[in-house]
Amino acid sequence: MDVIALLLILFLVLWLQMHILCKFAFSRLEYRCEFSVSEAHEGDTIMLVETVYNGKLLPVPWLRVDIHTSRWLEFAGTCSVIAQENRHVTSSFVLRSYQKITRKWKLKCLKRGVFRTENVTLVSGDLLNFCNVSTAVPVNVTLTVFPQIVDLEELFVPASLQQSDRVVNRWIIDDPFLVAGVRDYAAGDPFNRIHWPATAKSGSLMVRKNEFTSQQNLTVILNMQSNYYELFDTINKPMAELGIKVAATLFDRALRKGTPVRFMTNGCVEPDAKQPIVTGEAADRDHITSLLRILAGLRMKTVKDFRVLLEDVWQDISNSEVVIITAYLTVEISRMADRIASEGNNVSIVLLDTVYEKGSGPKHADMYVLSDSMRKEAGKLA
């Protein structure tokens, strides 16, 4: 009889703790998570901060938090499960009465994008895990990751330079592509401008010398089609990502030089968009940041053929340094580039791949192609 009584008491205790802990697990329990910053650049390391507060006398013997986020946010020091584009991370807590715990995760931003975490799942239960309960908690946190800034001089080389390029003595915009020659290294010059072949030949440090154009603003036109026959979805995504990085680098340089800039693309940020993106022109930080946000949110799809986009916008471009970023070159694209140049604009075509249509070389626009030595590195960057 004593054994039966003890078993009944034990069963009652287990049932009571199971009933009480499961029933009140989430009572007066607060959970919050947020990124340390709302915007970052590709490759940056940031923090995800979790805060849990148990505002009741009853302790929480264990609490599991299931966080679902993008696979392109890498959590340091923890194991995570990756499924397609999603990453599943588990965080565990033990909470005493009225205890608050703050935990920080290091995150590395592996890729540009707009990453949203709308809900997390809280799971708790009794001491022996005979039962468990779960609930979804809205957190609604968003992280915008801007594209990586790349070294354009190392990635691209001129395919041809027109003899008609005008060089003036006043500064308007530092042309990121046109290299006029080399000069002696001076204190403060960035190391990425060192011209190593000239340095080896002269025996002293030499840097690239950039000329300045007479253009007063910058217009960046990005083609999200990776080949001529694409209809909607971008097929060669790494190539499109490289083009986005080139555009981001041009925006970054425009900001540092105070150059007014506008952006045009046949891509979109909304899944149901019907019109291409054509922005206004400005030089302030808010405008450049808005352009970087567009690049961060660009989807791998197009809403208009690139040739048609050029035909629609060329008359609106004047007195501008125009950079056309495209993965392929056709006769029509070259013809439109020459037409834009004939309106008094200085036009450069940045070709991301080696896809040429026969006879498609521009007559009045400069062309820059990915250097052979950097082609493999560009694949890594994309």
Short mmCIF file of C-alpha atoms in Angstrom, two decimals:
data_model
loop_
_atom_site.label_atom_id
_atom_site.label_comp_id
_atom_site.label_asym_id
_atom_site.label_seq_id
_atom_site.Cartn_x
_atom_site.Cartn_y
_atom_site.Cartn_z
CA MET A 1 0.00 0.00 0.00
CA ASP A 2 2.88 2.39 0.83
CA VAL A 3 4.40 1.82 -2.60
CA ILE A 4 1.08 2.46 -4.31
CA ALA A 5 0.60 5.64 -2.27
CA LEU A 6 4.06 6.87 -3.18
CA LEU A 7 3.42 6.14 -6.84
CA LEU A 8 0.11 8.00 -6.69
CA ILE A 9 1.79 10.99 -5.01
CA LEU A 10 4.60 10.94 -7.58
CA PHE A 11 2.10 10.75 -10.41
CA LEU A 12 0.13 13.64 -8.91
CA VAL A 13 3.26 15.78 -8.53
CA LEU A 14 4.31 15.07 -12.11
CA TRP A 15 0.84 15.83 -13.38
CA LEU A 16 0.65 19.08 -11.40
CA GLN A 17 4.04 20.34 -12.58
CA MET A 18 3.20 19.35 -16.14
CA HIS A 19 -0.20 21.07 -15.98
CA ILE A 20 1.05 24.25 -14.28
CA LEU A 21 4.26 24.73 -16.28
CA CYS A 22 2.58 24.09 -19.61
CA LYS A 23 -0.44 26.23 -18.83
CA PHE A 24 1.54 29.27 -17.64
CA ALA A 25 4.70 28.85 -19.76
CA PHE A 26 4.04 31.95 -21.87
CA SER A 27 2.18 33.95 -19.25
CA ARG A 28 3.94 37.33 -18.77
CA LEU A 29 6.78 36.09 -20.95
CA GLU A 30 8.23 38.73 -23.27
CA TYR A 31 10.45 38.04 -26.26
CA ARG A 32 12.06 40.50 -28.64
CA CYS A 33 14.77 40.22 -31.28
CA GLU A 34 16.29 42.91 -33.48
CA PHE A 35 19.29 43.53 -35.68
CA SER A 36 21.98 45.86 -34.36
CA VAL A 37 21.59 47.90 -37.58
CA SER A 38 18.81 48.16 -40.12
CA GLU A 39 21.15 48.44 -43.12
CA ALA A 40 24.52 46.86 -43.86
CA HIS A 41 26.77 46.00 -46.79
CA GLU A 42 27.47 42.59 -48.24
CA GLY A 43 30.32 41.04 -46.23
CA ASP A 44 29.61 43.05 -43.06
CA THR A 45 29.36 41.38 -39.64
CA ILE A 46 26.47 42.61 -37.50
CA MET A 47 24.58 41.44 -34.40
CA LEU A 48 21.18 39.87 -33.82
CA VAL A 49 20.07 40.71 -30.29
CA GLU A 50 17.55 38.49 -28.45
CA THR A 51 15.88 39.66 -25.24
CA VAL A 52 13.70 37.37 -23.09
CA TYR A 53 11.98 38.43 -19.87
CA ASN A 54 10.05 36.17 -17.51
CA GLY A 55 7.77 38.55 -15.60
CA LYS A 56 6.22 36.04 -13.19
CA LEU A 57 7.13 34.12 -10.05
CA LEU A 58 6.90 30.75 -11.81
CA PRO A 59 10.22 29.87 -13.49
CA VAL A 60 10.48 28.61 -17.05
CA PRO A 61 12.56 25.39 -16.90
CA TRP A 62 13.37 25.52 -20.59
CA LEU A 63 12.50 27.69 -23.54
CA ARG A 64 13.41 27.02 -27.15
CA VAL A 65 13.23 29.79 -29.76
CA ASP A 66 13.06 28.74 -33.41
CA ILE A 67 14.27 31.55 -35.67
CA HIS A 68 13.60 31.32 -39.39
CA THR A 69 15.62 33.72 -41.50
CA SER A 70 17.53 33.85 -44.78
CA ARG A 71 20.30 31.40 -45.58
CA TRP A 72 22.40 34.43 -46.59
CA LEU A 73 22.68 35.52 -42.94
CA GLU A 74 25.35 33.29 -41.43
CA PHE A 75 25.17 32.77 -37.65
CA ALA A 76 28.60 32.43 -36.04
CA GLY A 77 29.17 29.81 -33.35
CA THR A 78 26.01 27.79 -33.87
CA CYS A 79 24.69 24.96 -35.97
CA SER A 80 21.85 25.82 -38.28
CA VAL A 81 19.71 23.97 -40.77
CA ILE A 82 19.58 25.32 -44.33
CA ALA A 83 16.70 24.48 -46.63
CA GLN A 84 16.66 26.18 -50.04
CA GLU A 85 16.71 29.94 -49.28
CA ASN A 86 15.92 29.62 -45.56
CA ARG A 87 18.03 29.13 -42.44
CA HIS A 88 16.63 27.62 -39.21
CA VAL A 89 18.45 28.55 -35.98
CA THR A 90 17.54 27.34 -32.47
CA SER A 91 18.17 29.36 -29.33
CA SER A 92 17.64 27.92 -25.81
CA PHE A 93 17.02 29.62 -22.45
CA VAL A 94 16.40 28.72 -18.78
CA LEU A 95 14.58 31.50 -16.93
CA ARG A 96 14.24 32.05 -13.20
CA SER A 97 11.52 34.19 -11.65
CA TYR A 98 11.56 37.75 -13.00
CA GLN A 99 14.75 37.12 -14.93
CA LYS A 100 15.79 38.96 -18.08
CA ILE A 101 18.32 37.48 -20.51
CA THR A 102 19.93 39.24 -23.45
CA ARG A 103 21.81 37.19 -26.02
CA LYS A 104 23.78 38.48 -29.01
CA TRP A 105 24.49 36.52 -32.17
CA LYS A 106 27.14 37.49 -34.67
CA LEU A 107 25.79 37.49 -38.21
CA LYS A 108 27.73 37.76 -41.45
CA CYS A 109 25.86 39.20 -44.43
CA LEU A 110 26.74 36.82 -47.24
CA LYS A 111 24.64 38.36 -50.00
CA ARG A 112 22.73 41.54 -50.81
CA GLY A 113 18.99 41.51 -50.27
CA VAL A 114 16.11 42.58 -48.06
CA PHE A 115 15.70 39.97 -45.33
CA ARG A 116 12.60 39.86 -43.17
CA THR A 117 11.82 37.80 -40.08
CA GLU A 118 8.15 38.22 -39.30
CA ASN A 119 7.64 35.58 -36.57
CA VAL A 120 9.59 33.28 -34.30
CA THR A 121 8.28 30.16 -32.59
CA LEU A 122 8.57 29.77 -28.82
CA VAL A 123 8.46 26.22 -27.45
CA SER A 124 8.38 25.31 -23.75
CA GLY A 125 7.13 22.54 -21.49
CA ASP A 126 7.39 20.78 -18.15
CA LEU A 127 10.53 19.66 -16.30
CA LEU A 128 10.67 16.19 -17.85
CA ASN A 129 9.35 17.23 -21.24
CA PHE A 130 6.28 15.04 -20.94
CA CYS A 131 4.39 17.74 -22.78
CA ASN A 132 5.29 20.90 -24.61
CA VAL A 133 3.48 23.94 -25.89
CA SER A 134 4.35 26.41 -28.60
CA THR A 135 3.29 29.83 -29.78
CA ALA A 136 4.22 32.18 -32.62
CA VAL A 137 5.51 35.60 -31.61
CA PRO A 138 5.60 38.46 -34.14
CA VAL A 139 8.97 40.23 -34.28
CA ASN A 140 8.78 41.96 -37.69
CA VAL A 141 12.47 42.77 -38.12
CA THR A 142 13.99 43.71 -41.47
CA LEU A 143 17.61 43.91 -42.56
CA THR A 144 18.60 45.54 -45.86
CA VAL A 145 21.97 44.39 -47.18
CA PHE A 146 23.50 46.64 -49.82
CA PRO A 147 25.61 45.13 -52.63
CA GLN A 148 29.35 44.81 -52.22
CA ILE A 149 31.60 47.63 -53.45
CA VAL A 150 34.15 46.29 -55.95
CA ASP A 151 37.35 47.56 -57.54
CA LEU A 152 36.30 48.54 -61.05
CA GLU A 153 39.82 49.33 -62.24
CA GLU A 154 40.96 45.81 -61.37
CA LEU A 155 37.90 44.10 -62.82
CA PHE A 156 37.50 45.94 -66.13
CA VAL A 157 39.80 47.06 -68.92
CA PRO A 158 39.02 49.34 -71.88
CA ALA A 159 38.23 47.54 -75.13
CA SER A 160 38.66 50.78 -77.08
CA LEU A 161 39.04 54.47 -76.30
CA GLN A 162 37.62 57.01 -78.71
CA GLN A 163 39.98 59.70 -79.95
CA SER A 164 37.24 62.29 -79.47
CA ASP A 165 37.21 62.07 -75.65
CA ARG A 166 37.50 65.58 -74.26
CA VAL A 167 39.66 66.29 -71.22
CA VAL A 168 39.16 69.49 -69.28
CA ASN A 169 41.12 71.09 -66.48
CA ARG A 170 38.23 71.50 -64.06
CA TRP A 171 36.94 68.76 -61.78
CA ILE A 172 33.39 67.54 -62.22
CA ILE A 173 33.41 63.75 -61.88
CA ASP A 174 36.31 61.35 -61.52
CA ASP A 175 35.76 58.91 -64.39
CA PRO A 176 36.01 55.43 -62.80
CA PHE A 177 37.04 53.80 -66.07
CA LEU A 178 39.18 56.22 -68.08
CA VAL A 179 42.84 55.87 -67.05
CA ALA A 180 45.04 58.56 -68.59
CA GLY A 181 48.40 57.15 -67.49
CA VAL A 182 50.53 56.78 -64.38
CA ARG A 183 52.29 59.15 -61.98
CA ASP A 184 54.52 58.91 -58.92
CA TYR A 185 52.91 57.70 -55.70
CA ALA A 186 51.99 60.47 -53.26
CA ALA A 187 51.14 60.21 -49.58
CA GLY A 188 47.45 59.47 -49.15
CA ASP A 189 46.94 57.68 -52.47
CA PRO A 190 44.88 54.49 -51.99
CA PHE A 191 46.83 51.29 -52.47
CA ASN A 192 44.28 49.89 -54.91
CA ARG A 193 45.40 52.54 -57.44
CA ILE A 194 49.00 51.37 -57.48
CA HIS A 195 50.00 50.35 -61.02
CA TRP A 196 52.21 47.34 -60.32
CA PRO A 197 53.61 46.79 -63.84
CA ALA A 198 54.72 50.44 -64.01
CA THR A 199 56.08 50.17 -60.45
CA ALA A 200 58.17 47.12 -61.38
CA LYS A 201 59.48 48.87 -64.51
CA SER A 202 60.42 52.17 -62.85
CA GLY A 203 61.60 50.79 -59.53
CA SER A 204 59.39 53.21 -57.56
CA LEU A 205 55.74 53.22 -56.64
CA MET A 206 53.49 54.43 -59.48
CA VAL A 207 49.71 54.97 -59.36
CA ARG A 208 47.06 55.26 -62.05
CA LYS A 209 46.22 58.78 -63.15
CA ASN A 210 42.56 59.38 -63.87
CA GLU A 211 41.37 62.17 -66.12
CA PHE A 212 38.28 64.24 -65.48
CA THR A 213 35.37 64.62 -67.85
CA SER A 214 33.21 67.64 -68.48
CA GLN A 215 29.99 65.76 -67.64
CA GLN A 216 27.94 67.21 -64.80
CA ASN A 217 25.94 64.18 -63.70
CA LEU A 218 25.92 60.40 -63.81
CA THR A 219 23.27 58.13 -65.30
CA VAL A 220 23.58 54.41 -64.59
CA ILE A 221 21.51 52.06 -66.78
CA LEU A 222 21.50 48.43 -65.63
CA ASN A 223 20.33 45.54 -67.77
CA MET A 224 18.89 42.69 -65.67
CA GLN A 225 18.67 40.38 -68.70
CA SER A 226 21.63 38.00 -68.72
CA ASN A 227 21.11 37.11 -72.37
CA TYR A 228 19.22 38.45 -75.36
CA TYR A 229 16.51 35.77 -75.43
CA GLU A 230 15.33 36.04 -71.83
CA LEU A 231 11.69 36.94 -71.35
CA PHE A 232 11.07 37.39 -67.63
CA ASP A 233 13.34 35.51 -65.22
CA THR A 234 17.08 36.20 -65.16
CA ILE A 235 18.89 32.99 -66.07
CA ASN A 236 22.52 33.82 -65.26
CA LYS A 237 22.06 35.14 -61.74
CA PRO A 238 25.78 35.48 -60.85
CA MET A 239 26.26 37.67 -63.91
CA ALA A 240 23.32 39.86 -62.88
CA GLU A 241 24.71 40.09 -59.33
CA LEU A 242 28.02 41.34 -60.72
CA GLY A 243 26.17 44.05 -62.64
CA ILE A 244 24.41 45.10 -59.43
CA LYS A 245 27.78 45.37 -57.66
CA VAL A 246 29.13 47.57 -60.46
CA ALA A 247 26.11 49.89 -60.14
CA ALA A 248 26.54 50.04 -56.34
CA THR A 249 30.20 50.98 -56.76
CA LEU A 250 29.30 53.79 -59.15
CA PHE A 251 26.71 55.10 -56.68
CA ASP A 252 29.28 54.99 -53.87
CA ARG A 253 31.77 56.98 -55.95
CA ALA A 254 29.13 59.49 -56.94
CA LEU A 255 28.33 60.05 -53.26
CA ARG A 256 31.96 60.63 -52.35
CA LYS A 257 32.42 63.04 -55.27
CA GLY A 258 29.11 64.84 -54.78
CA THR A 259 27.95 63.94 -58.28
CA PRO A 260 24.22 64.01 -59.08
CA VAL A 261 23.15 60.53 -60.15
CA ARG A 262 20.07 58.81 -61.52
CA PHE A 263 19.33 55.13 -62.07
CA MET A 264 17.43 53.20 -64.71
CA THR A 265 16.87 49.47 -64.99
CA ASN A 266 14.52 47.00 -66.62
CA GLY A 267 14.44 45.08 -63.33
CA CYS A 268 12.00 45.48 -60.45
CA VAL A 269 11.73 45.21 -56.68
CA GLU A 270 8.07 44.20 -56.48
CA PRO A 271 7.00 40.76 -57.76
CA ASP A 272 3.99 42.15 -59.63
CA ALA A 273 5.72 45.24 -61.07
CA LYS A 274 4.89 46.10 -64.69
CA GLN A 275 7.11 49.15 -65.25
CA PRO A 276 10.91 49.52 -65.18
CA ILE A 277 12.63 51.63 -62.54
CA VAL A 278 13.59 55.18 -63.54
CA THR A 279 14.60 57.43 -60.65
CA GLY A 280 15.08 61.14 -60.26
CA GLU A 281 18.47 62.81 -60.02
CA ALA A 282 20.19 64.03 -56.84
CA ALA A 283 23.57 63.95 -55.11
CA ASP A 284 22.71 63.84 -51.40
CA ARG A 285 23.25 60.84 -49.14
CA ASP A 286 19.54 60.09 -48.75
CA HIS A 287 19.17 59.78 -52.53
CA ILE A 288 22.21 57.51 -52.90
CA THR A 289 20.98 55.38 -50.01
CA SER A 290 17.58 55.05 -51.70
CA LEU A 291 19.36 53.85 -54.87
CA LEU A 292 21.31 51.28 -52.87
CA ARG A 293 18.04 50.10 -51.33
CA ILE A 294 16.69 49.57 -54.83
CA LEU A 295 19.76 47.50 -55.71
CA ALA A 296 19.39 45.49 -52.51
CA GLY A 297 15.79 44.62 -53.37
CA LEU A 298 16.19 43.94 -57.10
CA ARG A 299 14.61 40.65 -58.11
CA MET A 300 16.04 38.27 -60.67
CA LYS A 301 13.48 39.19 -63.32
CA THR A 302 12.84 41.82 -65.99
CA VAL A 303 9.74 43.79 -66.86
CA LYS A 304 10.87 45.22 -70.21
CA ASP A 305 13.31 44.32 -72.95
CA PHE A 306 16.51 46.32 -72.48
CA ARG A 307 16.52 47.67 -76.03
CA VAL A 308 12.99 49.00 -75.53
CA LEU A 309 14.03 50.62 -72.24
CA LEU A 310 16.87 52.46 -73.99
CA GLU A 311 14.52 53.64 -76.72
CA ASP A 312 12.11 54.94 -74.07
CA VAL A 313 14.65 56.94 -72.03
CA TRP A 314 17.37 58.17 -74.38
CA GLN A 315 15.70 61.50 -75.09
CA ASP A 316 15.53 62.28 -71.36
CA ILE A 317 19.31 62.01 -70.90
CA SER A 318 21.41 65.12 -71.41
CA ASN A 319 24.78 66.50 -70.26
CA SER A 320 25.49 63.25 -68.49
CA GLU A 321 28.16 60.65 -67.93
CA VAL A 322 26.18 57.56 -68.95
CA VAL A 323 27.27 54.07 -67.89
CA ILE A 324 25.39 51.16 -69.47
CA ILE A 325 25.90 47.88 -67.60
CA THR A 326 24.93 44.79 -69.57
CA ALA A 327 25.85 41.11 -69.84
CA TYR A 328 25.59 41.06 -73.65
CA LEU A 329 25.94 43.47 -76.55
CA THR A 330 23.75 43.66 -79.65
CA VAL A 331 23.64 45.95 -82.64
CA GLU A 332 20.52 47.61 -81.23
CA ILE A 333 22.13 48.32 -77.85
CA SER A 334 25.23 49.78 -79.53
CA ARG A 335 23.04 51.89 -81.83
CA MET A 336 21.13 53.28 -78.85
CA ALA A 337 24.39 53.95 -76.97
CA ASP A 338 25.68 55.91 -79.99
CA ARG A 339 22.39 57.83 -80.16
CA ILE A 340 22.70 58.79 -76.48
CA ALA A 341 26.30 59.88 -77.12
CA SER A 342 25.21 61.99 -80.10
CA GLU A 343 23.10 64.10 -77.71
CA GLY A 344 26.24 65.42 -76.01
CA ASN A 345 26.59 62.66 -73.40
CA ASN A 346 29.74 60.71 -72.62
CA VAL A 347 28.71 57.04 -72.85
CA SER A 348 30.52 53.98 -71.52
CA ILE A 349 29.37 50.39 -71.92
CA VAL A 350 30.45 47.95 -69.19
CA LEU A 351 30.19 44.47 -70.66
CA LEU A 352 29.96 41.78 -67.99
CA ASP A 353 30.45 38.85 -70.35
CA THR A 354 31.98 38.13 -73.75
CA VAL A 355 28.66 37.88 -75.61
CA TYR A 356 28.88 40.03 -78.75
CA GLU A 357 26.55 40.14 -81.69
CA LYS A 358 28.49 40.40 -84.93
CA GLY A 359 29.06 44.04 -85.87
CA SER A 360 27.77 45.34 -82.55
CA GLY A 361 30.73 47.51 -81.56
CA PRO A 362 29.68 51.08 -80.65
CA LYS A 363 31.10 53.96 -82.72
CA HIS A 364 30.72 56.84 -80.29
CA ALA A 365 30.76 55.06 -76.92
CA ASP A 366 33.65 53.60 -74.96
CA MET A 367 33.48 49.93 -74.03
CA TYR A 368 34.97 48.15 -71.02
CA VAL A 369 35.16 44.41 -70.58
CA LEU A 370 36.03 42.07 -67.74
CA SER A 371 39.78 41.43 -67.72
CA ASP A 372 40.94 37.88 -68.31
CA SER A 373 42.90 37.80 -65.05
CA MET A 374 39.85 38.90 -63.06
CA ARG A 375 37.19 36.76 -64.74
CA LYS A 376 37.58 33.94 -62.23
CA GLU A 377 37.66 36.40 -59.33
CA ALA A 378 34.48 38.07 -60.59
CA GLY A 379 32.77 34.69 -60.46
CA LYS A 380 33.65 34.50 -56.77
CA LEU A 381 32.36 38.04 -56.17
CA ALA A 382 29.05 37.20 -57.83
#
